[in-house]
Every structure is written in C-alpha cells, then in structure tokens.
mmCIF file of C-alpha atoms in Angstrom:
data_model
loop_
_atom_site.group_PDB
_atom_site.id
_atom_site.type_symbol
_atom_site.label_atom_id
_atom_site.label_comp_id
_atom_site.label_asym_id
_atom_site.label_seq_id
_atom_site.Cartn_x
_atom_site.Cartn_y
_atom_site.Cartn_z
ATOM 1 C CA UNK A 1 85.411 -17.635 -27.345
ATOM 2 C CA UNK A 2 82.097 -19.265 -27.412
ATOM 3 C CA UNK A 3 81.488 -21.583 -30.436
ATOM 4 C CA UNK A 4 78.074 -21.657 -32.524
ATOM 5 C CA UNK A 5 76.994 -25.119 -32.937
ATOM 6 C CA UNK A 6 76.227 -26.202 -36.131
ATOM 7 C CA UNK A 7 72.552 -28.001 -36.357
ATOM 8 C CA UNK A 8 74.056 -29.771 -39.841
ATOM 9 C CA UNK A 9 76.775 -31.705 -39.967
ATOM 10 C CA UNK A 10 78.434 -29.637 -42.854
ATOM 11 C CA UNK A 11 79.157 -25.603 -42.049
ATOM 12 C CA UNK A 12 80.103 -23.193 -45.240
ATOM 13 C CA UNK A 13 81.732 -20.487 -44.512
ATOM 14 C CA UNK A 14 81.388 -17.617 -46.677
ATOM 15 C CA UNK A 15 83.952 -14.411 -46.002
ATOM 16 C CA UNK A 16 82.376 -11.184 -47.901
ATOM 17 C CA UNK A 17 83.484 -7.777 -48.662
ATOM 18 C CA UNK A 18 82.236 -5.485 -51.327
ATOM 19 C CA UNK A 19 81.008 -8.594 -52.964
ATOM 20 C CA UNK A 20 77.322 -7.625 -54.158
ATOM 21 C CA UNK A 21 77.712 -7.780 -57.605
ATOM 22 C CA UNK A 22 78.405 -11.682 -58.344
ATOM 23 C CA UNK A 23 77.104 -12.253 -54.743
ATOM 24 C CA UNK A 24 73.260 -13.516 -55.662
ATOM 25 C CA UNK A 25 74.924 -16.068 -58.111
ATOM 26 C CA UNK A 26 76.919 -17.763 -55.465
ATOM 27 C CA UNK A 27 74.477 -17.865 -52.737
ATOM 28 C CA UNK A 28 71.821 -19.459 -55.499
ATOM 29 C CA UNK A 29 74.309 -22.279 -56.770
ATOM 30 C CA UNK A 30 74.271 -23.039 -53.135
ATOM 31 C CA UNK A 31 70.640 -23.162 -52.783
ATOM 32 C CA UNK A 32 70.868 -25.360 -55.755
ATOM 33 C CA UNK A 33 73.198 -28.210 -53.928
ATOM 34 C CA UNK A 34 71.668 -31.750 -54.337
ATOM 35 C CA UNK A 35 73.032 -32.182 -50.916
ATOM 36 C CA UNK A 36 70.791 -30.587 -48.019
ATOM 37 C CA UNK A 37 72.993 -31.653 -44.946
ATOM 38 C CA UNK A 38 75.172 -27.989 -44.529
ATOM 39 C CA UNK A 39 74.098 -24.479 -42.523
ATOM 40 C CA UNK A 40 75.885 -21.428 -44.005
ATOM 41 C CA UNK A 41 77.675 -19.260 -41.823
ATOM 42 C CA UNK A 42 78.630 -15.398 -43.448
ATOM 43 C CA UNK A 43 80.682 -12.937 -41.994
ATOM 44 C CA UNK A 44 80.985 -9.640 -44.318
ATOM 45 C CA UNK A 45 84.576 -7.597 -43.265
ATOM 46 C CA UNK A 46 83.028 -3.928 -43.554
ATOM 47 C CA UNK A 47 81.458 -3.655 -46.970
ATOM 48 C CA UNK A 48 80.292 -0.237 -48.440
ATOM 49 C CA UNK A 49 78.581 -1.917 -51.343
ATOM 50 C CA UNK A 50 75.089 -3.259 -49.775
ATOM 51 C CA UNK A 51 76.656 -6.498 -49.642
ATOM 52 C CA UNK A 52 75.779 -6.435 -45.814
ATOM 53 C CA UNK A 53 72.214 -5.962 -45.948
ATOM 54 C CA UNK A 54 71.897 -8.400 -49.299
ATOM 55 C CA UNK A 55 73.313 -11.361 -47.036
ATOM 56 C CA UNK A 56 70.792 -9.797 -44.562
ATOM 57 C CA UNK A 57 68.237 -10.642 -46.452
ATOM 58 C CA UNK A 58 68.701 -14.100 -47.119
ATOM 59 C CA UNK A 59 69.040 -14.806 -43.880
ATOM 60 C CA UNK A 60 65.751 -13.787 -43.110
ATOM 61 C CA UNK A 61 64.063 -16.047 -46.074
ATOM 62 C CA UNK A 62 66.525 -19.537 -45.577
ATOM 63 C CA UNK A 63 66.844 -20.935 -42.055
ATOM 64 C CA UNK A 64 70.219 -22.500 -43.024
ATOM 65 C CA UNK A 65 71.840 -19.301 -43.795
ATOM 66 C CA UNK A 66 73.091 -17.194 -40.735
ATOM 67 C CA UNK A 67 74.607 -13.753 -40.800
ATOM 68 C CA UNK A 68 77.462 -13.615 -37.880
ATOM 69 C CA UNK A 69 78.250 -9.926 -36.484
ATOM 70 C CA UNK A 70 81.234 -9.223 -35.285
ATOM 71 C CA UNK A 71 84.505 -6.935 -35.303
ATOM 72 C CA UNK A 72 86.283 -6.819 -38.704
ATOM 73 C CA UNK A 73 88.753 -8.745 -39.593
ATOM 74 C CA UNK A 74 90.674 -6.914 -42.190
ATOM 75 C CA UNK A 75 91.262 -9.225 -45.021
ATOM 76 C CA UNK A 76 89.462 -12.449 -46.258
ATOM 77 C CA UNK A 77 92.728 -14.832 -44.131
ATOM 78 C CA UNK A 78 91.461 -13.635 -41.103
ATOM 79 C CA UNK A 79 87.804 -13.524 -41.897
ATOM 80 C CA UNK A 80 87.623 -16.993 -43.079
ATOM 81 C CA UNK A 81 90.051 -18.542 -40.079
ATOM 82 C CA UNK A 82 87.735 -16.350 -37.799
ATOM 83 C CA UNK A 83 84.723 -18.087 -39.105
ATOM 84 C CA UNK A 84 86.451 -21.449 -38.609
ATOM 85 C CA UNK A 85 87.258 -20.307 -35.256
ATOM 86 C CA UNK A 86 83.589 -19.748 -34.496
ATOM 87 C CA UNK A 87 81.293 -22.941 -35.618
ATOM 88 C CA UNK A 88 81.499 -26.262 -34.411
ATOM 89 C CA UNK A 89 80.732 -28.994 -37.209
ATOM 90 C CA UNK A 90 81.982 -32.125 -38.204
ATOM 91 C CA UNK A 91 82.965 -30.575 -41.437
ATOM 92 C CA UNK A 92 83.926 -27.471 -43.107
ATOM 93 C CA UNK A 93 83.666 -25.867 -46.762
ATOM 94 C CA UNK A 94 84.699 -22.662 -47.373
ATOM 95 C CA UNK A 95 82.625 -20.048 -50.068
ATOM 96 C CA UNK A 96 83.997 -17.297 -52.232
ATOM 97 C CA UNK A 97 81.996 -14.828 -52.486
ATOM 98 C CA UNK A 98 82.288 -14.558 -56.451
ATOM 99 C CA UNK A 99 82.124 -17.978 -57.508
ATOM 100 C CA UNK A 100 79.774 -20.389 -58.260
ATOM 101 C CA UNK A 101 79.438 -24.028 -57.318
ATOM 102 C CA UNK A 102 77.944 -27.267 -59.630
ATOM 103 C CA UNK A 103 75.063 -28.554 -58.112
ATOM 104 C CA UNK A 104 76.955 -31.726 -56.434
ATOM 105 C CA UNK A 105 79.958 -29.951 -54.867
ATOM 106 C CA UNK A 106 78.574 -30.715 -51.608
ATOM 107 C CA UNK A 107 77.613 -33.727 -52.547
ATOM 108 C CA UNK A 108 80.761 -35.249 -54.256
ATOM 109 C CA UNK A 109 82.900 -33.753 -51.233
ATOM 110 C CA UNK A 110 81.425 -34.794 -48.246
ATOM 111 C CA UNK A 111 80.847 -38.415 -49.812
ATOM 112 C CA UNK A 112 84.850 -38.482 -50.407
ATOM 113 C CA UNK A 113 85.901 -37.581 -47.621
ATOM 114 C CA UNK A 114 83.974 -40.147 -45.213
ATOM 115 C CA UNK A 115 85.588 -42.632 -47.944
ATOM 116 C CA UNK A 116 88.763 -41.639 -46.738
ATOM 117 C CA UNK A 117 87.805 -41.188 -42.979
ATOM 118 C CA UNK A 118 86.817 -44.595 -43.571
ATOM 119 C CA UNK A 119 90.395 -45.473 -44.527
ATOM 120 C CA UNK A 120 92.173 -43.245 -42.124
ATOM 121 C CA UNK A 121 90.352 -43.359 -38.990
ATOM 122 C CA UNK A 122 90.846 -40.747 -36.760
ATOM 123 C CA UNK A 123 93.187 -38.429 -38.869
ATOM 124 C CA UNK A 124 92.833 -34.512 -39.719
ATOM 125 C CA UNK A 125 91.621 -34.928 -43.563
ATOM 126 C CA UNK A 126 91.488 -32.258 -45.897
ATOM 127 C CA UNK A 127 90.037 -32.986 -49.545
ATOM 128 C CA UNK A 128 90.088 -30.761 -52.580
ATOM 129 C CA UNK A 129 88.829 -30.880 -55.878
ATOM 130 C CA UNK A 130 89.752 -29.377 -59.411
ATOM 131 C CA UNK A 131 88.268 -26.090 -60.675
ATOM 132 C CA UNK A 132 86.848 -24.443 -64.203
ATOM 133 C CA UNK A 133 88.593 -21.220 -64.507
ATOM 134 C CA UNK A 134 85.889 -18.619 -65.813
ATOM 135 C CA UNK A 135 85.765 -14.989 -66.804
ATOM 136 C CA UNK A 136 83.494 -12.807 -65.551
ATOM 137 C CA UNK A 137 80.373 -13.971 -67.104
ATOM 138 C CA UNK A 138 81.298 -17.758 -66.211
ATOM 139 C CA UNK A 139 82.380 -18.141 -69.407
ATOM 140 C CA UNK A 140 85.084 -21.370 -69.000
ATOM 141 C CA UNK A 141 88.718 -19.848 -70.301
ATOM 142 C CA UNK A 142 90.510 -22.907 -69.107
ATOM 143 C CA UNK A 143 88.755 -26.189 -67.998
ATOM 144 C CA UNK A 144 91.481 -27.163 -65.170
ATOM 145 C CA UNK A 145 92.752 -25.102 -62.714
ATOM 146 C CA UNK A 146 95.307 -27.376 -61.678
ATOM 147 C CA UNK A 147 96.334 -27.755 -65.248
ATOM 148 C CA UNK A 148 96.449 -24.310 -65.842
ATOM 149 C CA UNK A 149 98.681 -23.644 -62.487
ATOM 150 C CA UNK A 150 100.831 -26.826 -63.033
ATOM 151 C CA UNK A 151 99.451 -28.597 -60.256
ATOM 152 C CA UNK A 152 99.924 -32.269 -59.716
ATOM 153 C CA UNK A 153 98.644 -33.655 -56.789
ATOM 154 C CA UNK A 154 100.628 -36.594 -56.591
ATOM 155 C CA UNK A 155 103.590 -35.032 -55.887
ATOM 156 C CA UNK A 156 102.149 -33.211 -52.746
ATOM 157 C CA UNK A 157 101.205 -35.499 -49.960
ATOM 158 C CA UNK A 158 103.307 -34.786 -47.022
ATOM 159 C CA UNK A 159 104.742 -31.208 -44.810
ATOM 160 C CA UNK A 160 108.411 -31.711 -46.494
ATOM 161 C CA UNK A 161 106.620 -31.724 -49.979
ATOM 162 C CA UNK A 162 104.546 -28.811 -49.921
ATOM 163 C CA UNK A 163 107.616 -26.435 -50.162
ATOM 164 C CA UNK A 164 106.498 -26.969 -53.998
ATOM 165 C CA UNK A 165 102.505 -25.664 -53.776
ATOM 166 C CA UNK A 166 100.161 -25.480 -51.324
ATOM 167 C CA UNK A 167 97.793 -27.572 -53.164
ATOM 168 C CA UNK A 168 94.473 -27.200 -51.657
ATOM 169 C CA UNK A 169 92.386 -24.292 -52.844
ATOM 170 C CA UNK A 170 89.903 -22.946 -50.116
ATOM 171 C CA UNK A 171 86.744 -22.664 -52.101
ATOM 172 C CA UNK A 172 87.342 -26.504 -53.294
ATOM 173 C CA UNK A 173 88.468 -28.040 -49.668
ATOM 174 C CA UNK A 174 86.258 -29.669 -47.310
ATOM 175 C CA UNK A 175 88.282 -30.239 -43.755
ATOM 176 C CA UNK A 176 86.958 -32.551 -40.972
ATOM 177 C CA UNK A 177 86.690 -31.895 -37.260
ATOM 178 C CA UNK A 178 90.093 -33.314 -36.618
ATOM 179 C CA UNK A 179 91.681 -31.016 -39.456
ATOM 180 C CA UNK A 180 90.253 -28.011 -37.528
ATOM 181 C CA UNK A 181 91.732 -29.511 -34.280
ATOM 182 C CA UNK A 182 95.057 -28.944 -35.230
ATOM 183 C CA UNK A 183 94.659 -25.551 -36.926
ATOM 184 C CA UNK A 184 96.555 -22.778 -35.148
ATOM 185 C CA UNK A 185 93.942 -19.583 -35.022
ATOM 186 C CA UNK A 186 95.398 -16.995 -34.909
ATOM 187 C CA UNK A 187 97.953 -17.315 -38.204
ATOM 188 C CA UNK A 188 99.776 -14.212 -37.961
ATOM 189 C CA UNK A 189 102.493 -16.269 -40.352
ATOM 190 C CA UNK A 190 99.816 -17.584 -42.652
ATOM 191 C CA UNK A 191 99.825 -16.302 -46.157
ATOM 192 C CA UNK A 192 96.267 -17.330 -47.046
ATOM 193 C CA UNK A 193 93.727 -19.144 -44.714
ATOM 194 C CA UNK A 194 93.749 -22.344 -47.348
ATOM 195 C CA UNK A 195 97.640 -22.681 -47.396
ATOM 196 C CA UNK A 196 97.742 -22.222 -43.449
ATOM 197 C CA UNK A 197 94.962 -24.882 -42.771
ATOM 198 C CA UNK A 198 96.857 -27.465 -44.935
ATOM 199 C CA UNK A 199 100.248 -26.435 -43.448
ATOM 200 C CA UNK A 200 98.748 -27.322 -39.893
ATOM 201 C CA UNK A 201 96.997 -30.613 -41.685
ATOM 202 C CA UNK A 202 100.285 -32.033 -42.819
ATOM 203 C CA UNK A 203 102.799 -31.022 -40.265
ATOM 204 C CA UNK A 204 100.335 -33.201 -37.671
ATOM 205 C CA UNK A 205 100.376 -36.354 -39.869
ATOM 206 C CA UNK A 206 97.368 -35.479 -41.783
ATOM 207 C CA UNK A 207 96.410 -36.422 -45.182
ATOM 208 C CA UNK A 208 95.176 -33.836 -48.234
ATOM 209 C CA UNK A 209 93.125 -35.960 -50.304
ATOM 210 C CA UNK A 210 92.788 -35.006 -54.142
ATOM 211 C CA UNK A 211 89.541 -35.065 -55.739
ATOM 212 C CA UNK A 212 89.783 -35.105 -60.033
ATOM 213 C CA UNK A 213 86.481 -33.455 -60.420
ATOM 214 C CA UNK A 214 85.883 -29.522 -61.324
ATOM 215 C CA UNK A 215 83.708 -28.555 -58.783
ATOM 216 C CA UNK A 216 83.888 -25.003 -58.929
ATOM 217 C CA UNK A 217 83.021 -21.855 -61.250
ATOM 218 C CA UNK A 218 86.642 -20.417 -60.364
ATOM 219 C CA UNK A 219 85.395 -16.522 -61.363
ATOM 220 C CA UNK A 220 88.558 -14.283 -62.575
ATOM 221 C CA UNK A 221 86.935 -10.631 -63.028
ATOM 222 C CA UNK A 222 90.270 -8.736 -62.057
ATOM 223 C CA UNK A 223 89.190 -7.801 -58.869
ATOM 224 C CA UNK A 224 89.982 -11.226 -56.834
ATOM 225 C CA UNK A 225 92.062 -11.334 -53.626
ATOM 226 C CA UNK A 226 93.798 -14.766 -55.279
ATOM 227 C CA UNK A 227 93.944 -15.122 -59.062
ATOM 228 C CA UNK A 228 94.877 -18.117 -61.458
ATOM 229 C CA UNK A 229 97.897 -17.646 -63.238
ATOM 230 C CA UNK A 230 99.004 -19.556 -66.238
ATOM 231 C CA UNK A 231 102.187 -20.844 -65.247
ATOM 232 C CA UNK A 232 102.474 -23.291 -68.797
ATOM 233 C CA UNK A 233 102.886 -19.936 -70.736
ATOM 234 C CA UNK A 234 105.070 -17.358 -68.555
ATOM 235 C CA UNK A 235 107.147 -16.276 -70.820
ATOM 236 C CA UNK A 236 111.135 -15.844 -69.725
ATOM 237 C CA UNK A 237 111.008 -12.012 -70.170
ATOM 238 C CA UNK A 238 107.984 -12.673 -67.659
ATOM 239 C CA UNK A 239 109.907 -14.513 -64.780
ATOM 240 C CA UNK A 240 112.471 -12.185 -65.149
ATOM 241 C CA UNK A 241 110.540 -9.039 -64.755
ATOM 242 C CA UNK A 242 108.806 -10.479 -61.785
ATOM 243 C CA UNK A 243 111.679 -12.298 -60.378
ATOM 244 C CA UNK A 244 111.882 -10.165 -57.389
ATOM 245 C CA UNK A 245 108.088 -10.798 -56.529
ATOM 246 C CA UNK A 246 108.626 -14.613 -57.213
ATOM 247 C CA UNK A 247 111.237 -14.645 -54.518
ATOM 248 C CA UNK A 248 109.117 -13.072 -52.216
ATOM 249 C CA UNK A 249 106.370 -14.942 -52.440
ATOM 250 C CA UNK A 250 108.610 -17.699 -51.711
ATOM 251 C CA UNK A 251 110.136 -16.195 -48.615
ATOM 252 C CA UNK A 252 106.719 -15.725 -47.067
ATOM 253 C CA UNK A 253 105.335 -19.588 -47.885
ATOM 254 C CA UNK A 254 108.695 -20.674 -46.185
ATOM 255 C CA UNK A 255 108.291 -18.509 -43.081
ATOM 256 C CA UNK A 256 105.114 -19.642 -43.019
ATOM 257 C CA UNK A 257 106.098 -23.122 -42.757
ATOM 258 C CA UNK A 258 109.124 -22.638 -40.705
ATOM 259 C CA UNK A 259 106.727 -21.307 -37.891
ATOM 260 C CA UNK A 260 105.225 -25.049 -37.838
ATOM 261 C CA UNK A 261 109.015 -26.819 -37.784
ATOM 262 C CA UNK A 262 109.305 -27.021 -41.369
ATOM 263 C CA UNK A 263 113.301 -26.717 -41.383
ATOM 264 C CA UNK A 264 115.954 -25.365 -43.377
ATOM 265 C CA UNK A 265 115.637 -22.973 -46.545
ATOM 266 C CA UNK A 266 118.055 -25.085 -48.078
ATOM 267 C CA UNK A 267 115.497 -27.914 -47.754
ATOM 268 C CA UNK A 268 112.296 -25.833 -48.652
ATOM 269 C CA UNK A 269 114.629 -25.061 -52.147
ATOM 270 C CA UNK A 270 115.260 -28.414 -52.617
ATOM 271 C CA UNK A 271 112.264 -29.741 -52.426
ATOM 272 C CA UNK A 272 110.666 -27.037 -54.837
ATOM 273 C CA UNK A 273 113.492 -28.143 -57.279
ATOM 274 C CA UNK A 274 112.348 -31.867 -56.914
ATOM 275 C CA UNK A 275 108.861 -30.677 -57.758
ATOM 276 C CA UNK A 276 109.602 -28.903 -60.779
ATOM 277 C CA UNK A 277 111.791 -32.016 -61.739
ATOM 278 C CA UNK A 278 109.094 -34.419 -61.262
ATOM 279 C CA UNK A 279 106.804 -32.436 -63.481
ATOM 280 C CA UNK A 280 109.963 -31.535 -66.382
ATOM 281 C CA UNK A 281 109.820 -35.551 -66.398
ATOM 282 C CA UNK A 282 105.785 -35.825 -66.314
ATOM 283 C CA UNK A 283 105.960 -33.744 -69.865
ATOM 284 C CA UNK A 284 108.758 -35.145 -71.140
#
C-alpha cells in the first residue's frame, strides 16, 4: 500500500460516520489550534447523513485538510488504524468526530512528547492527556475523565500492567513514528484502535507517557461508539446485573493481549487485582 506523505510533521486523523451534527464544532476547535505544524487526514466509513460532502467542503477552503477515498472500513477500529496505515508523519493524533479540542492540544502534546523523545531516544512513545467529560452541549458533567473512570496512570507503565486499563484514550494520544513502527495493521484481535496501538507500544519496550492536563471536550450525547462510565458510583446491584458483560469485556482485552505474548489468564487476573489494590490503598 502506498503511503501519503505528510507535508507537516504532525498528521490528525479524523474517522467519520454519520457525524454531521457536532461535526463543524470539531473541525473549528481544530482550526483554532495555537499550533500550525499538523495536516488533517479524514476518512468518512459510508455516512448517509451529509457528513461526506460537509468534510468535502472543507477540504476545498483549508489546504491542510484532506479528504481520503477509499473502501469502507466498517467501524471507527478499522477506520482509524486504516488511516494510520496510510500517512507517513513523524507524529500522529487521532480526532473524534464529536468532540472538541482546547486551543493548545496540539500544542501541549507535541511539546511533551519531544521532552520525552528527548529522554528516551529512539523508543515508540505514546503520550496522553486527561479529558473534561461534557454533555451534549459541552456542558462539563465531570472535570476528569480519568477521575471519573478510576484511572491512575502511575500504575500503568509496562505490557504486564495494562491487564488493569488500557490507559491511553485515542482522541487524547499523540504516537511518534517509532510507535507506529511497531503497530500490527491489520488488528483483527484489537478491541479498539487506542487500546491496540498501546498494546503494540508496550509489548516492544515502549513507554505511554501521561500528560495531567484536560485537553479534550470528551462529548457524551448517547450516541458514542466509546462512552465514559462512572466507575466511583456503580452501584453493587449494578456490577451484578452486568456481571456477565464485565467478564466479557475482560475476555476480549486479554485475547487481545495474548495475541502479542501477553501470557497466562491467571496473570492478566492478577495483575487487574493488583490494580484495584493499589487504588483501594490510594483512597484509603
């Protein structure tokens, strides 16, 4: 497959499907970015909306935004590792389609992650940053994402520990060249493009880099592919109800990691119960 070269050292990649209606907002907050240095690259999986021929249209009034046409993919995993697949950077960002970013987002990524290249010379990097949870209107429901999702970064650095959570969120990553070097394309074990590109990251002796900054409108409107969930107030009757889907959603993140060499089950378990243990003692 022949690669588009990025002109700009950053690429965003933007999956869309049926995305119109919060669509303008995103693309604008982009326009906004204090940061000039990126190209965004779209690739819309089939819409029905007019979310083809709105992305259309910017492309004909900004330079630095390019519509890609090509086969569906059939799901935003695939449309956003196919986009990865197809430009050549030095660095990646990926863009939901019904966000919206802060003004420095570019900025404050790309500046922390040569700070760590910098540091760790030629290693696959990933860096992510915190999120404001919003409603539909933007309206902030809960400031942290991480907070609301029991998230602490600190206890996920390394391929044995991210049994517990995947960590990274896509729309608040940035990956270097070296992170996409040692990304497998296709995933066909991958539950979600973010949680496969860190999987690859870590199992090759890569580093995922935490950024404590919100960065990101993080827009909850029902309709989302991946939601936040308040895991602080699930009640028992909750987990119980649900405890069926809990297990397997953990079944898939373990098959997912066991096709990179992860190990055992027993292991993966154990090192989710170390997690939650480290946190039980954070609060306590």
């Amino acid at each position: 497959m022949n690669q588009i070269k990025s002109p700009t050292p950053i690429a965003i990649l933007l999956a869309t499907y049926n995305g119109k209606q919060y669509l303008c907002e995103q693309i604008e907050s982009l326009l906004r970015q204090t940061s000039k240095d990126w190209t965004l690259y779209i690739h819309d999986d089939g819409s029905t909306d007019g979310t083809s021929e709105l992305l259309h249209d910017y492309a004909l009034r900004y330079q630095n935004i390019v519509v890609l046409d090509y086969e569906s993919q059939h799901g935003a995993k695939d449309n956003f590792l196919s986009l990865l697949q197809r430009v050549d950077a030095e660095y990646y960002m990926f863009c939901d389609q019904d966000d919206v970013w802060i003004p420095e987002k570019v900025a404050l990524s790309i500046n922390e992650i040569k700070l760590q290249e910098k540091a760790y010379a030629n290693t696959p990097l990933i860096v992510y940053t915190d999120l404001h949870v919003a409603d539909a209107q933007l309206n902030i429901t809960h400031p942290s994402f991480w907070k609301e999702i029991c998230l602490h970064p600190e206890f996920v650095t390394s391929f044995d520990e991210i049994a517990a959570s995947t960590a990274a969120t896509g729309c608040a990553m940035i990956l270097n060249s070296l992170a996409k070097a040692v990304t497998i394309i296709p995933a066909p074990k991958a539950t979600m493009h973010d949680a496969w590109i860190t999987a690859c990251v870590l199992s090759k002796g890569g580093r995922i880099c935490p950024l404590h900054r919100q960065t990101v409108y993080y827009r909850q409107h029902g309709d989302n592919c991946v939601g936040a969930e308040d895991l602080n107030h699930l009640s028992l009757t909750y987990r119980i109800k649900n405890l069926r889907e809990m297990q397997l959603k953990n079944w898939r993140n373990y098959q997912m990691l066991r096709s990179l060499g992860y190990g055992s089950l027993l292991k993966f378990m154990r090192y989710k119960l170390l997690y939650n243990k480290r946190i039980s003692r954070k609060k306590a």
